[in-house]
Tab-separated table of C-alpha atoms and ligand atoms in Angstrom:
chain	number	residue	atom	x	y	z
A	1	MET	CA	156.317	111.834	10.278
A	2	ALA	CA	159.613	111.500	12.242
A	3	VAL	CA	162.478	113.671	10.925
A	4	TYR	CA	166.148	113.103	11.812
A	5	SER	CA	169.005	115.320	10.546
A	6	ALA	CA	172.791	115.261	10.842
A	7	PRO	CA	175.528	117.510	9.411
A	8	VAL	CA	177.958	115.974	6.884
A	9	ILE	CA	181.542	117.070	7.548
A	10	ASP	CA	184.600	116.236	5.377
A	11	LYS	CA	187.866	114.924	6.859
A	12	HIS	CA	189.250	118.488	7.244
A	13	GLY	CA	186.221	119.569	9.235
A	14	GLY	CA	184.645	121.375	6.283
A	15	TRP	CA	180.900	121.513	6.181
A	16	LEU	CA	179.451	119.519	3.231
A	17	GLY	CA	175.766	119.676	3.988
A	18	ILE	CA	173.001	118.011	6.003
A	19	VAL	CA	171.512	114.533	5.710
A	20	VAL	CA	167.806	114.527	6.435
A	21	VAL	CA	165.973	111.239	7.034
A	22	MET	CA	162.196	111.348	6.990
A	23	HIS	CA	160.435	108.290	8.337
A	24	ASP	CA	156.708	107.870	7.849
A	25	ILE	CA	155.560	106.529	11.248
A	26	SER	CA	151.842	106.952	10.688
A	27	GLU	CA	151.456	103.167	10.201
A	28	LEU	CA	153.394	102.521	13.436
A	29	ILE	CA	151.172	104.977	15.280
A	30	ARG	CA	148.077	103.321	13.839
A	31	LEU	CA	149.288	99.848	14.903
A	32	GLU	CA	150.098	101.101	18.389
A	33	ARG	CA	146.595	102.576	18.640
A	34	VAL	CA	145.039	99.277	17.461
A	35	ARG	CA	147.095	97.412	20.109
A	36	LYS	CA	146.059	99.795	22.891
A	37	ASP	CA	142.390	99.632	21.836
A	38	PHE	CA	142.602	95.853	21.832
A	39	VAL	CA	144.017	95.697	25.364
A	40	ALA	CA	141.378	98.184	26.576
A	41	ASN	CA	138.608	96.161	24.917
A	42	VAL	CA	139.818	92.858	26.339
A	43	SER	CA	140.073	94.361	29.832
A	44	HIS	CA	136.553	95.775	29.575
A	45	GLU	CA	135.093	92.531	28.212
A	46	LEU	CA	136.731	90.520	31.006
A	47	ARG	CA	135.830	92.937	33.771
A	48	THR	CA	132.084	93.083	33.002
A	49	PRO	CA	131.318	89.392	33.715
A	50	ILE	CA	133.798	89.237	36.606
A	51	THR	CA	132.116	92.220	38.319
A	52	SER	CA	128.779	90.494	37.938
A	53	ILE	CA	130.064	87.129	39.255
A	54	ARG	CA	131.669	88.835	42.231
A	55	GLY	CA	128.594	90.951	43.023
A	56	PHE	CA	126.106	88.091	42.891
A	57	SER	CA	128.315	85.672	44.833
A	58	GLU	CA	128.782	88.307	47.582
A	59	THR	CA	125.010	88.850	47.712
A	60	LEU	CA	124.563	85.097	48.138
A	61	MET	CA	127.147	84.984	50.937
A	62	ASP	CA	125.477	87.961	52.635
A	63	GLY	CA	122.319	85.905	53.143
A	64	ALA	CA	120.509	85.592	49.800
A	65	ILE	CA	121.540	81.907	49.797
A	66	HIS	CA	118.659	81.296	52.246
A	67	ASP	CA	116.049	82.581	49.790
A	68	GLU	CA	115.826	79.591	47.478
A	69	GLU	CA	114.192	81.396	44.544
A	70	ALA	CA	116.577	84.361	44.580
A	71	ALA	CA	119.567	82.074	45.123
A	72	MET	CA	118.679	80.037	42.047
A	73	GLN	CA	118.295	83.181	39.973
A	74	PHE	CA	121.680	84.542	41.109
A	75	LEU	CA	123.371	81.199	40.485
A	76	GLU	CA	121.969	81.153	36.959
A	77	ILE	CA	123.466	84.605	36.351
A	78	ILE	CA	126.825	83.508	37.779
A	79	HIS	CA	126.753	80.423	35.573
A	80	GLY	CA	125.804	82.446	32.474
A	81	GLU	CA	128.602	84.958	33.070
A	82	SER	CA	131.127	82.138	33.573
A	83	VAL	CA	130.089	80.644	30.237
A	84	ARG	CA	130.557	84.100	28.656
A	85	LEU	CA	134.053	84.359	30.081
A	86	GLU	CA	134.895	80.897	28.806
A	87	THR	CA	133.653	81.736	25.289
A	88	LEU	CA	135.566	85.013	25.283
A	89	ILE	CA	138.807	83.338	26.362
A	90	GLU	CA	138.354	80.578	23.771
A	91	ASP	CA	137.786	83.194	21.041
A	92	LEU	CA	140.824	85.218	22.169
A	93	LEU	CA	143.060	82.149	22.195
A	94	ASP	CA	141.757	81.091	18.806
A	95	LEU	CA	142.316	84.542	17.313
A	96	SER	CA	145.859	84.714	18.675
A	97	LYS	CA	146.579	81.229	17.291
A	98	ILE	CA	145.419	81.973	13.749
A	99	GLU	CA	147.017	85.440	13.729
A	100	LYS	CA	150.422	84.046	14.664
A	101	GLU	CA	152.948	84.070	11.847
A	102	GLY	CA	153.558	80.577	10.568
A	103	TYR	CA	150.060	79.278	11.369
A	104	THR	CA	149.065	76.909	8.595
A	105	LEU	CA	145.792	75.359	7.575
A	106	ARG	CA	145.429	71.611	6.974
A	107	LEU	CA	144.474	72.048	3.353
A	108	GLN	CA	142.708	69.262	1.497
A	109	SER	CA	139.896	68.722	-0.967
A	110	VAL	CA	136.713	69.315	1.021
A	111	SER	CA	133.088	68.666	0.088
A	112	VAL	CA	131.078	71.882	0.464
A	113	GLN	CA	127.917	69.849	1.052
A	114	ASP	CA	129.580	68.119	4.049
A	115	VAL	CA	130.745	71.443	5.496
A	116	ILE	CA	127.244	72.911	5.182
A	117	GLU	CA	125.597	69.849	6.749
A	118	ARG	CA	128.048	69.721	9.682
A	119	SER	CA	127.620	73.453	10.323
A	120	ILE	CA	123.824	73.290	10.300
A	121	ARG	CA	123.946	70.308	12.689
A	122	SER	CA	126.225	72.276	14.971
A	123	VAL	CA	123.796	75.198	15.347
A	124	SER	CA	120.655	73.042	15.496
A	125	GLY	CA	120.536	73.383	19.298
A	126	ARG	CA	120.271	77.163	18.970
A	127	ILE	CA	117.227	77.096	16.663
A	128	LYS	CA	115.298	74.394	18.500
A	129	ASN	CA	113.159	76.699	20.623
A	130	ARG	CA	112.969	79.498	18.081
A	131	GLU	CA	110.873	77.792	15.395
A	132	MET	CA	113.511	78.612	12.827
A	133	THR	CA	114.508	76.597	9.806
A	134	ILE	CA	117.799	76.497	7.953
A	135	GLU	CA	117.441	75.501	4.303
A	136	SER	CA	120.443	74.727	2.161
A	137	HIS	CA	121.317	74.149	-1.448
A	138	CYS	CA	124.643	72.974	-2.840
A	139	PRO	CA	125.549	71.729	-6.350
A	140	ALA	CA	126.450	68.001	-6.274
A	141	GLY	CA	130.165	67.221	-5.995
A	142	LEU	CA	131.290	70.801	-5.253
A	143	THR	CA	134.710	70.706	-3.549
A	144	VAL	CA	137.041	73.434	-2.307
A	145	LYS	CA	140.669	73.527	-1.212
A	146	GLY	CA	140.337	74.100	2.488
A	147	ASP	CA	140.748	73.036	6.081
A	148	PRO	CA	137.488	71.219	6.925
A	149	GLU	CA	137.443	72.184	10.624
A	150	ARG	CA	138.107	75.839	9.870
A	151	LEU	CA	135.520	75.926	7.069
A	152	VAL	CA	132.922	74.572	9.497
A	153	GLN	CA	134.008	77.224	12.023
A	154	ILE	CA	133.443	79.970	9.409
A	155	LEU	CA	129.934	78.762	8.584
A	156	VAL	CA	128.989	78.060	12.210
A	157	ASN	CA	129.920	81.637	13.130
A	158	LEU	CA	127.862	83.081	10.272
A	159	LEU	CA	124.899	80.802	11.026
A	160	ALA	CA	125.046	81.561	14.764
A	161	ASN	CA	124.903	85.279	13.969
A	162	ALA	CA	122.034	84.750	11.512
A	163	VAL	CA	120.117	82.998	14.321
A	164	SER	CA	121.031	85.569	17.009
A	165	TYR	CA	120.075	88.600	14.943
A	166	SER	CA	116.777	87.242	13.547
A	167	LYS	CA	113.330	86.971	15.067
A	168	PRO	CA	112.011	83.508	15.955
A	169	GLY	CA	110.174	81.901	13.063
A	170	THR	CA	112.192	83.541	10.280
A	171	PRO	CA	114.033	81.362	7.741
A	172	ILE	CA	117.781	81.182	7.120
A	173	ARG	CA	119.230	79.986	3.814
A	174	VAL	CA	122.669	78.648	2.907
A	175	VAL	CA	123.255	78.584	-0.844
A	176	ALA	CA	126.451	77.390	-2.523
A	177	SER	CA	127.331	78.070	-6.160
A	178	VAL	CA	130.374	78.404	-8.403
A	179	SER	CA	131.658	81.752	-9.606
A	180	GLY	CA	135.043	82.806	-11.025
A	181	GLY	CA	137.039	79.736	-9.934
A	182	MET	CA	135.645	79.974	-6.430
A	183	ALA	CA	132.910	78.235	-4.489
A	184	SER	CA	130.590	80.899	-3.248
A	185	ILE	CA	128.669	80.140	-0.044
A	186	ALA	CA	125.999	82.636	0.975
A	187	VAL	CA	124.333	82.688	4.401
A	188	ALA	CA	121.165	84.771	4.200
A	189	ASP	CA	118.811	85.787	6.988
A	190	LYS	CA	115.717	87.946	7.240
A	191	GLY	CA	116.784	89.439	10.534
A	192	ILE	CA	117.388	92.918	11.919
A	193	GLY	CA	119.963	93.847	9.269
A	194	ILE	CA	122.963	96.166	9.633
A	195	PRO	CA	123.066	99.936	8.982
A	196	THR	CA	125.232	100.827	5.945
A	197	ALA	CA	127.492	103.032	8.092
A	198	ASP	CA	128.510	100.018	10.224
A	199	LEU	CA	129.363	97.683	7.342
A	200	PRO	CA	133.007	98.811	6.773
A	201	ARG	CA	133.945	98.134	10.425
A	202	LEU	CA	132.034	94.884	10.893
A	203	PHE	CA	135.086	92.589	10.701
A	204	GLU	CA	137.108	94.562	13.271
A	205	ARG	CA	137.821	92.932	16.613
A	206	PHE	CA	135.114	93.753	19.190
A	207	TYR	CA	133.089	95.858	16.762
A	208	ARG	CA	129.369	95.545	17.419
A	209	VAL	CA	126.428	97.450	16.021
A	210	ASP	CA	124.501	97.104	19.266
A	211	ARG	CA	126.639	96.097	22.254
A	212	ALA	CA	123.701	95.265	24.541
A	213	ARG	CA	122.040	93.051	21.967
A	214	SER	CA	125.291	91.244	21.207
A	215	ARG	CA	125.829	90.647	24.935
A	216	ASP	CA	122.300	89.275	25.343
A	217	SER	CA	122.899	86.818	22.530
A	218	GLY	CA	126.167	85.648	24.152
A	219	GLY	CA	128.314	87.346	21.502
A	220	THR	CA	131.935	88.320	22.093
A	221	GLY	CA	132.372	90.710	19.155
A	222	LEU	CA	135.221	88.523	17.906
A	223	GLY	CA	133.301	86.086	15.687
A	224	LEU	CA	133.495	88.017	12.427
A	225	SER	CA	137.154	88.967	12.850
A	226	ILE	CA	137.959	85.259	13.312
A	227	VAL	CA	135.854	84.482	10.218
A	228	LYS	CA	137.653	87.138	8.146
A	229	HIS	CA	141.065	85.816	9.206
A	230	LEU	CA	140.162	82.244	8.342
A	231	VAL	CA	138.759	83.269	4.951
A	232	ASP	CA	141.976	85.235	4.202
A	233	LEU	CA	144.104	82.224	5.187
A	234	HIS	CA	142.158	80.193	2.608
A	235	GLY	CA	142.937	82.795	-0.063
A	236	GLY	CA	139.239	83.608	-0.183
A	237	THR	CA	137.063	86.685	0.186
A	238	ILE	CA	134.031	87.631	2.249
A	239	PHE	CA	131.484	90.367	1.751
A	240	VAL	CA	128.199	91.389	3.264
A	241	GLU	CA	125.022	92.923	1.910
A	242	SER	CA	122.455	94.120	4.389
A	243	GLU	CA	119.444	96.308	4.850
A	244	PRO	CA	118.117	97.292	8.279
A	245	GLY	CA	114.818	95.561	8.958
A	246	LYS	CA	115.133	93.325	5.881
A	247	GLY	CA	118.070	91.026	6.634
A	248	SER	CA	121.689	90.273	5.842
A	249	THR	CA	123.621	88.037	3.464
A	250	PHE	CA	127.242	87.107	4.150
A	251	THR	CA	128.980	85.576	1.122
A	252	VAL	CA	132.217	83.625	1.463
A	253	ASN	CA	134.277	82.725	-1.623
A	254	ILE	CA	136.792	79.878	-1.287
A	255	PRO	CA	139.079	78.611	-4.083
A	256	LEU	CA	137.848	75.419	-5.784
A	257	SER	CA	139.791	72.219	-5.361
A	258	HIS	CA	141.226	70.902	-8.633
A	259	SER	CA	142.183	67.428	-7.449
B	301	ADP	P1	129.053	89.159	18.071
B	301	ADP	O1	129.719	88.161	18.940
B	301	ADP	O2	128.733	90.442	18.762
B	301	ADP	O3	127.920	88.594	17.284
B	301	ADP	P2	130.530	89.275	15.557
B	301	ADP	O4	131.947	89.651	15.296
B	301	ADP	O5	130.106	87.898	15.172
B	301	ADP	O6	130.261	89.568	17.069
B	301	ADP	O7	129.601	90.321	14.802
B	301	ADP	C1	129.857	91.711	14.956
B	301	ADP	C2	128.564	92.499	14.937
B	301	ADP	O8	128.005	92.434	13.622
B	301	ADP	C3	127.475	91.955	15.847
B	301	ADP	O9	127.607	92.458	17.162
B	301	ADP	C4	126.213	92.451	15.168
B	301	ADP	O10	125.976	93.790	15.558
B	301	ADP	C5	126.582	92.450	13.681
B	301	ADP	N1	126.087	91.254	12.955
B	301	ADP	C6	126.798	90.154	12.623
B	301	ADP	N2	126.053	89.295	11.913
B	301	ADP	C7	124.830	89.848	11.801
B	301	ADP	C8	123.593	89.435	11.174
B	301	ADP	N3	123.475	88.280	10.519
B	301	ADP	N4	122.536	90.295	11.258
B	301	ADP	C9	122.643	91.473	11.910
B	301	ADP	N5	123.778	91.916	12.523
B	301	ADP	C10	124.853	91.115	12.465
């Protein structure tokens, strides 16, 4: 709380009283903290791969280049870390674009079946070597009012997480239905699940349950905050149910199209 006070004097110099202005700045302080955390997180996330790229390239220059096997291994790491940096920068740019005031979706009537099929196709490369299957069910003719590219982005993010945080061989299901004027699309996995204590913070930027595991799976910690933003822009809602060791279900509700 910031408090400002000033005496009130009449035109003859007589003392009339004091004006006290109390300004609740707790929200400003909170926003400033969020901004500082964000900058610290971005710096950390950028520095980790850069340190690795620098270290391995210096080792190569110091002579490891002549050991073919080691050189290949180091180059693979350098390549992997460069891809990580690229993904992180793409996610950051995307987040800043959709968070900007005035950003608008290209809203139209969109077939939910098409969105589901495109999203599954987009993650098919990730499940190829993991003996996983993605089943889907969608009522015929179900349409929502949405931006097709952004709806695919929402589902691709949820499906990519379902794949990353599940063991090979376990099934993933995408089920669409209608409830309360909304199309409800649920992405369910039988993966590692999420502890209840972590659920409220899951959609925050850079929040991860297990940082090392997220890193191994190529995650940036920004996927779900992008998803949440895009769902909000659609006037929709998202919620998650999860049990450690049993799996997770993310359900997205998007307004139906009435055209
Ligand atoms: P990341 O890039 O780390 O996957 P996200 O924002 O997409 O970032 O997700 C945030 C965190 O939520 C992840 O690091 C992971 O701990 C957890 N998470 C997301 N989806 C799932 C899932 N389907 N199963 C288990 N944990 C999940």
